[in-house]
Short mmCIF file of C-alpha atoms in Angstrom, two decimals:
data_model
loop_
_atom_site.label_atom_id
_atom_site.label_comp_id
_atom_site.label_asym_id
_atom_site.label_seq_id
_atom_site.Cartn_x
_atom_site.Cartn_y
_atom_site.Cartn_z
CA MET A 193 -66.69 195.72 104.66
CA PRO A 194 -64.63 194.56 107.63
CA PHE A 195 -61.71 196.85 108.17
CA PHE A 196 -59.08 197.63 110.86
CA GLU A 197 -56.57 200.00 111.86
CA ILE A 198 -52.83 199.53 113.14
CA HIS A 199 -51.36 202.06 114.62
CA CYS A 200 -47.50 202.22 114.98
CA ARG A 201 -45.96 204.71 117.61
CA ALA A 202 -42.61 204.94 119.30
CA GLU A 203 -44.15 203.89 122.51
CA GLN A 204 -44.74 200.41 121.25
CA ALA A 205 -41.06 199.75 121.33
CA ARG A 206 -40.31 197.75 124.06
CA SER A 207 -39.16 199.46 127.51
CA HIS A 208 -39.30 202.89 125.69
CA SER A 209 -41.57 205.97 125.74
CA LEU A 210 -41.52 209.26 124.21
CA GLU A 211 -40.20 210.60 127.49
CA ASP A 212 -37.54 207.78 127.64
CA PHE A 213 -36.26 208.91 124.08
CA SER A 214 -36.27 212.67 125.04
CA LYS A 215 -34.50 212.28 128.24
CA GLY A 216 -31.07 213.80 128.30
CA LEU A 217 -31.21 215.78 125.18
CA SER A 218 -29.64 219.21 124.60
CA GLU A 219 -31.68 222.33 123.55
CA MET A 220 -30.63 221.64 119.99
CA GLU A 221 -31.60 217.95 120.04
CA ARG A 222 -34.93 218.83 121.72
CA ARG A 223 -35.73 221.24 118.80
CA VAL A 224 -35.06 218.45 116.16
CA PHE A 225 -36.78 215.85 118.12
CA PRO A 226 -40.21 215.66 116.53
CA ARG A 227 -38.49 215.61 113.16
CA ALA A 228 -35.95 212.79 113.82
CA MET A 229 -38.78 210.55 115.66
CA SER A 230 -41.08 211.05 112.85
CA ARG A 231 -38.46 210.08 110.31
CA THR A 232 -37.63 206.79 112.81
CA ILE A 233 -41.30 205.63 112.79
CA ASN A 234 -41.71 206.22 109.06
CA ASP A 235 -38.48 204.08 108.62
CA VAL A 236 -39.46 201.17 111.16
CA ALA A 237 -42.98 201.03 110.08
CA GLY A 238 -42.22 201.04 106.29
CA LYS A 239 -39.82 198.16 106.56
CA ALA A 240 -42.36 196.14 108.75
CA LYS A 241 -44.92 196.95 106.03
CA THR A 242 -42.49 195.53 103.43
CA LYS A 243 -41.88 192.29 105.25
CA THR A 244 -45.55 192.03 105.90
CA MET A 245 -46.38 192.07 102.17
CA ARG A 246 -43.75 189.67 101.61
CA MET A 247 -45.20 187.22 104.04
CA LEU A 248 -48.82 187.56 102.95
CA SER A 249 -47.94 187.44 99.30
CA LEU A 250 -46.30 184.02 99.79
CA LYS A 251 -49.32 182.52 101.69
CA MET A 252 -51.81 183.93 99.50
CA GLY A 253 -50.12 183.59 96.19
CA ILE A 254 -50.56 186.95 94.97
CA LYS A 255 -48.02 189.71 93.98
CA LYS A 256 -47.23 192.14 96.55
CA LYS A 257 -48.00 195.30 94.35
CA ARG A 258 -51.67 193.79 94.03
CA LEU A 259 -52.18 192.65 97.54
CA ASN A 260 -50.70 196.30 98.67
CA ARG A 261 -53.06 198.36 96.37
CA ARG A 262 -56.06 196.12 97.35
CA TYR A 263 -55.76 196.06 101.00
CA PHE A 264 -53.91 199.07 102.42
CA ASP A 265 -54.13 202.59 102.75
CA LEU A 266 -51.77 204.41 104.97
CA LYS A 267 -51.00 207.74 106.65
CA LYS A 268 -47.32 208.52 107.34
CA SER A 269 -46.07 210.07 110.66
CA THR A 270 -45.55 213.87 110.79
CA ILE A 271 -43.74 215.83 113.38
CA ARG A 272 -47.40 216.77 114.81
CA THR A 273 -48.80 213.08 114.86
CA LEU A 274 -45.63 210.99 115.61
CA GLU A 275 -47.91 208.03 114.49
CA TYR A 276 -47.92 205.72 111.25
CA ILE A 277 -51.36 204.40 110.52
CA TRP A 278 -52.25 201.50 108.15
CA VAL A 279 -55.91 200.86 107.37
CA GLY A 280 -56.65 197.46 106.46
CA ARG A 281 -59.64 196.41 104.19
CA SER A 282 -60.80 192.64 104.19
CA LYS A 283 -62.58 192.31 100.93
CA PRO A 284 -62.14 189.53 98.03
CA LEU A 285 -59.47 189.59 95.68
CA PRO A 286 -60.14 189.39 91.91
CA LEU A 287 -59.54 185.56 90.89
CA SER A 288 -57.40 186.93 88.14
CA TYR A 289 -54.94 188.12 90.61
CA PHE A 290 -54.04 184.58 91.54
CA GLY A 291 -52.05 183.73 88.44
CA GLY A 292 -55.22 183.54 86.56
CA ARG A 293 -55.44 182.62 83.03
CA PRO A 294 -58.25 181.42 80.62
CA LEU A 295 -57.91 178.04 79.24
CA LYS A 296 -57.64 177.71 75.40
CA ALA A 297 -60.79 176.33 73.70
CA GLY A 298 -59.88 172.56 72.50
CA SER A 299 -56.67 172.17 74.77
CA ASP A 300 -56.37 168.96 76.58
CA SER A 301 -56.89 170.74 79.93
CA THR A 302 -59.98 172.00 78.85
CA LYS A 303 -61.27 168.79 77.24
CA SER A 304 -60.63 167.02 80.45
CA PHE A 305 -62.50 169.57 82.43
CA HIS A 306 -65.50 170.00 80.52
CA LYS A 307 -67.91 167.10 78.89
CA ARG A 308 -68.30 169.26 75.74
CA LYS A 309 -65.34 169.76 73.50
CA GLY A 310 -63.93 173.18 73.15
CA LYS A 311 -65.90 174.91 75.85
CA PRO A 312 -63.52 177.59 77.47
CA GLY A 313 -62.59 177.55 81.10
CA TYR A 314 -60.48 179.27 83.57
CA SER A 315 -57.50 178.37 85.83
CA ALA A 316 -56.28 180.21 88.87
CA ALA A 317 -53.99 179.41 92.02
CA PRO A 318 -55.38 180.97 95.11
CA LEU A 319 -53.43 180.23 98.13
CA GLY A 320 -50.84 178.48 96.05
CA VAL A 321 -52.90 175.73 94.92
CA ARG A 322 -53.92 175.74 91.04
CA ARG A 323 -57.54 174.93 90.14
CA LYS A 324 -59.61 175.01 87.25
CA TYR A 325 -62.99 176.87 87.28
CA LYS A 326 -66.23 176.94 84.68
CA PHE A 327 -65.44 180.61 84.17
CA PHE A 328 -64.18 182.36 81.27
CA GLY A 329 -61.55 185.22 80.73
CA ARG A 330 -62.50 188.59 79.36
CA THR A 331 -60.25 191.76 78.76
CA MET A 332 -62.83 194.92 79.58
CA ASP A 333 -62.42 198.09 77.65
CA SER A 334 -60.67 199.62 80.79
CA GLY A 335 -57.89 197.22 80.22
CA HIS A 336 -58.90 194.93 83.28
CA GLU A 337 -58.55 191.49 82.93
CA GLY A 338 -60.59 188.94 85.10
CA ALA A 339 -62.76 185.74 85.31
CA PHE A 340 -66.51 186.00 84.50
CA ILE A 341 -69.38 183.85 84.37
CA ARG A 342 -72.72 184.88 82.58
CA GLN A 343 -75.92 185.46 84.61
CA ARG A 344 -78.91 183.14 83.98
CA ASN A 345 -80.92 185.89 82.42
CA ALA A 346 -77.96 186.85 80.04
CA THR A 347 -79.27 187.56 76.37
CA TRP A 348 -77.49 188.40 73.19
CA ARG A 349 -77.31 192.01 72.89
CA LYS A 350 -74.91 194.93 72.20
CA SER A 351 -73.04 196.29 75.35
CA LYS A 352 -72.64 200.09 76.32
CA THR A 353 -69.54 200.19 74.60
CA GLY A 354 -70.89 198.75 71.39
CA LYS A 355 -69.60 194.95 71.54
CA TRP A 356 -72.01 192.32 70.90
CA GLY A 357 -72.32 189.38 73.39
CA ALA A 358 -74.45 187.51 76.17
CA TYR A 359 -74.77 189.97 78.78
CA PRO A 360 -74.85 190.59 81.82
CA ILE A 361 -71.69 188.92 83.06
CA THR A 362 -70.29 188.94 86.65
CA GLN A 363 -66.66 189.08 87.69
CA ARG A 364 -65.75 186.03 89.83
CA PHE A 365 -63.26 186.64 92.93
CA GLY A 366 -61.04 184.39 94.94
CA PRO A 367 -60.45 184.40 98.73
CA SER A 368 -59.80 187.53 100.86
CA VAL A 369 -56.94 187.63 103.37
CA PRO A 370 -58.28 186.64 106.68
CA VAL A 371 -58.02 189.73 108.98
CA GLY A 372 -56.50 187.32 111.73
CA MET A 373 -53.73 186.34 109.41
CA LEU A 374 -53.06 190.07 108.42
CA GLN A 375 -53.05 191.28 111.83
CA ASP A 376 -50.68 188.46 113.18
CA ALA A 377 -48.29 189.14 110.27
CA VAL A 378 -48.27 192.84 111.07
CA TRP A 379 -47.59 192.63 114.58
CA LYS A 380 -44.84 190.10 114.30
CA THR A 381 -42.92 192.17 111.83
CA TRP A 382 -43.63 195.57 113.78
CA GLY A 383 -42.19 193.86 116.86
CA VAL A 384 -38.90 192.82 115.31
CA GLU A 385 -38.47 196.25 113.65
CA THR A 386 -39.04 197.98 117.01
CA GLU A 387 -36.37 196.34 118.67
CA ARG A 388 -33.96 198.64 116.48
CA LEU A 389 -35.87 201.71 116.91
CA ARG A 390 -33.75 203.19 119.50
CA GLU A 391 -30.58 202.65 117.21
CA LYS A 392 -32.24 204.16 114.42
CA PHE A 393 -33.60 207.18 116.31
CA ASP A 394 -29.92 207.96 117.54
CA LYS A 395 -28.68 207.95 113.84
CA ASN A 396 -31.50 210.18 112.79
CA LEU A 397 -31.29 212.67 115.74
CA SER A 398 -27.32 213.03 114.94
CA PHE A 399 -28.27 213.67 111.31
CA TYR A 400 -30.67 216.54 112.05
CA VAL A 401 -28.14 217.94 114.71
CA SER A 402 -25.41 217.95 112.27
#
């Protein structure tokens, strides 16, 4: 599975380094410096992450909560690391995430999509464009809703949970977020937020000193 890591550090702020931030500090300020810097990094990177999710959710046509859960793991900055790490995974998103919904048997949209009257179908809007598919919607015992298709060797039998039907079935997926698009969005938002890194650090430093 393709993946990448994005490291957010104070050194990525333009014209700044950890040494620049620590210059001219009093003894008390130097003591609280790691705590103030860690809090600043988490604040800046967290806001950049929120903006990234907003941008990507609009482009992909998917809710931010689902996109975040599917794509990102993060490690927040601590006073020892002074680094905020995003780990992104590039994998397909379930078709149901894109506003997916089953078409009712016998509806006008189903009749026009299938030659045989009453055959179920599925509708979803990946990348903001709604399409119709020859899949069917199903709610699993776990509560997960998705789009599925029966495999060619499907036979009428009882499932492991005791339900009768034609099994096996396979879940269908939509597109994944291109890694290039993901990285581009992240770096654009991070670059904007780091412009205010010094200002946020000074406020956090004053907070801990007081």
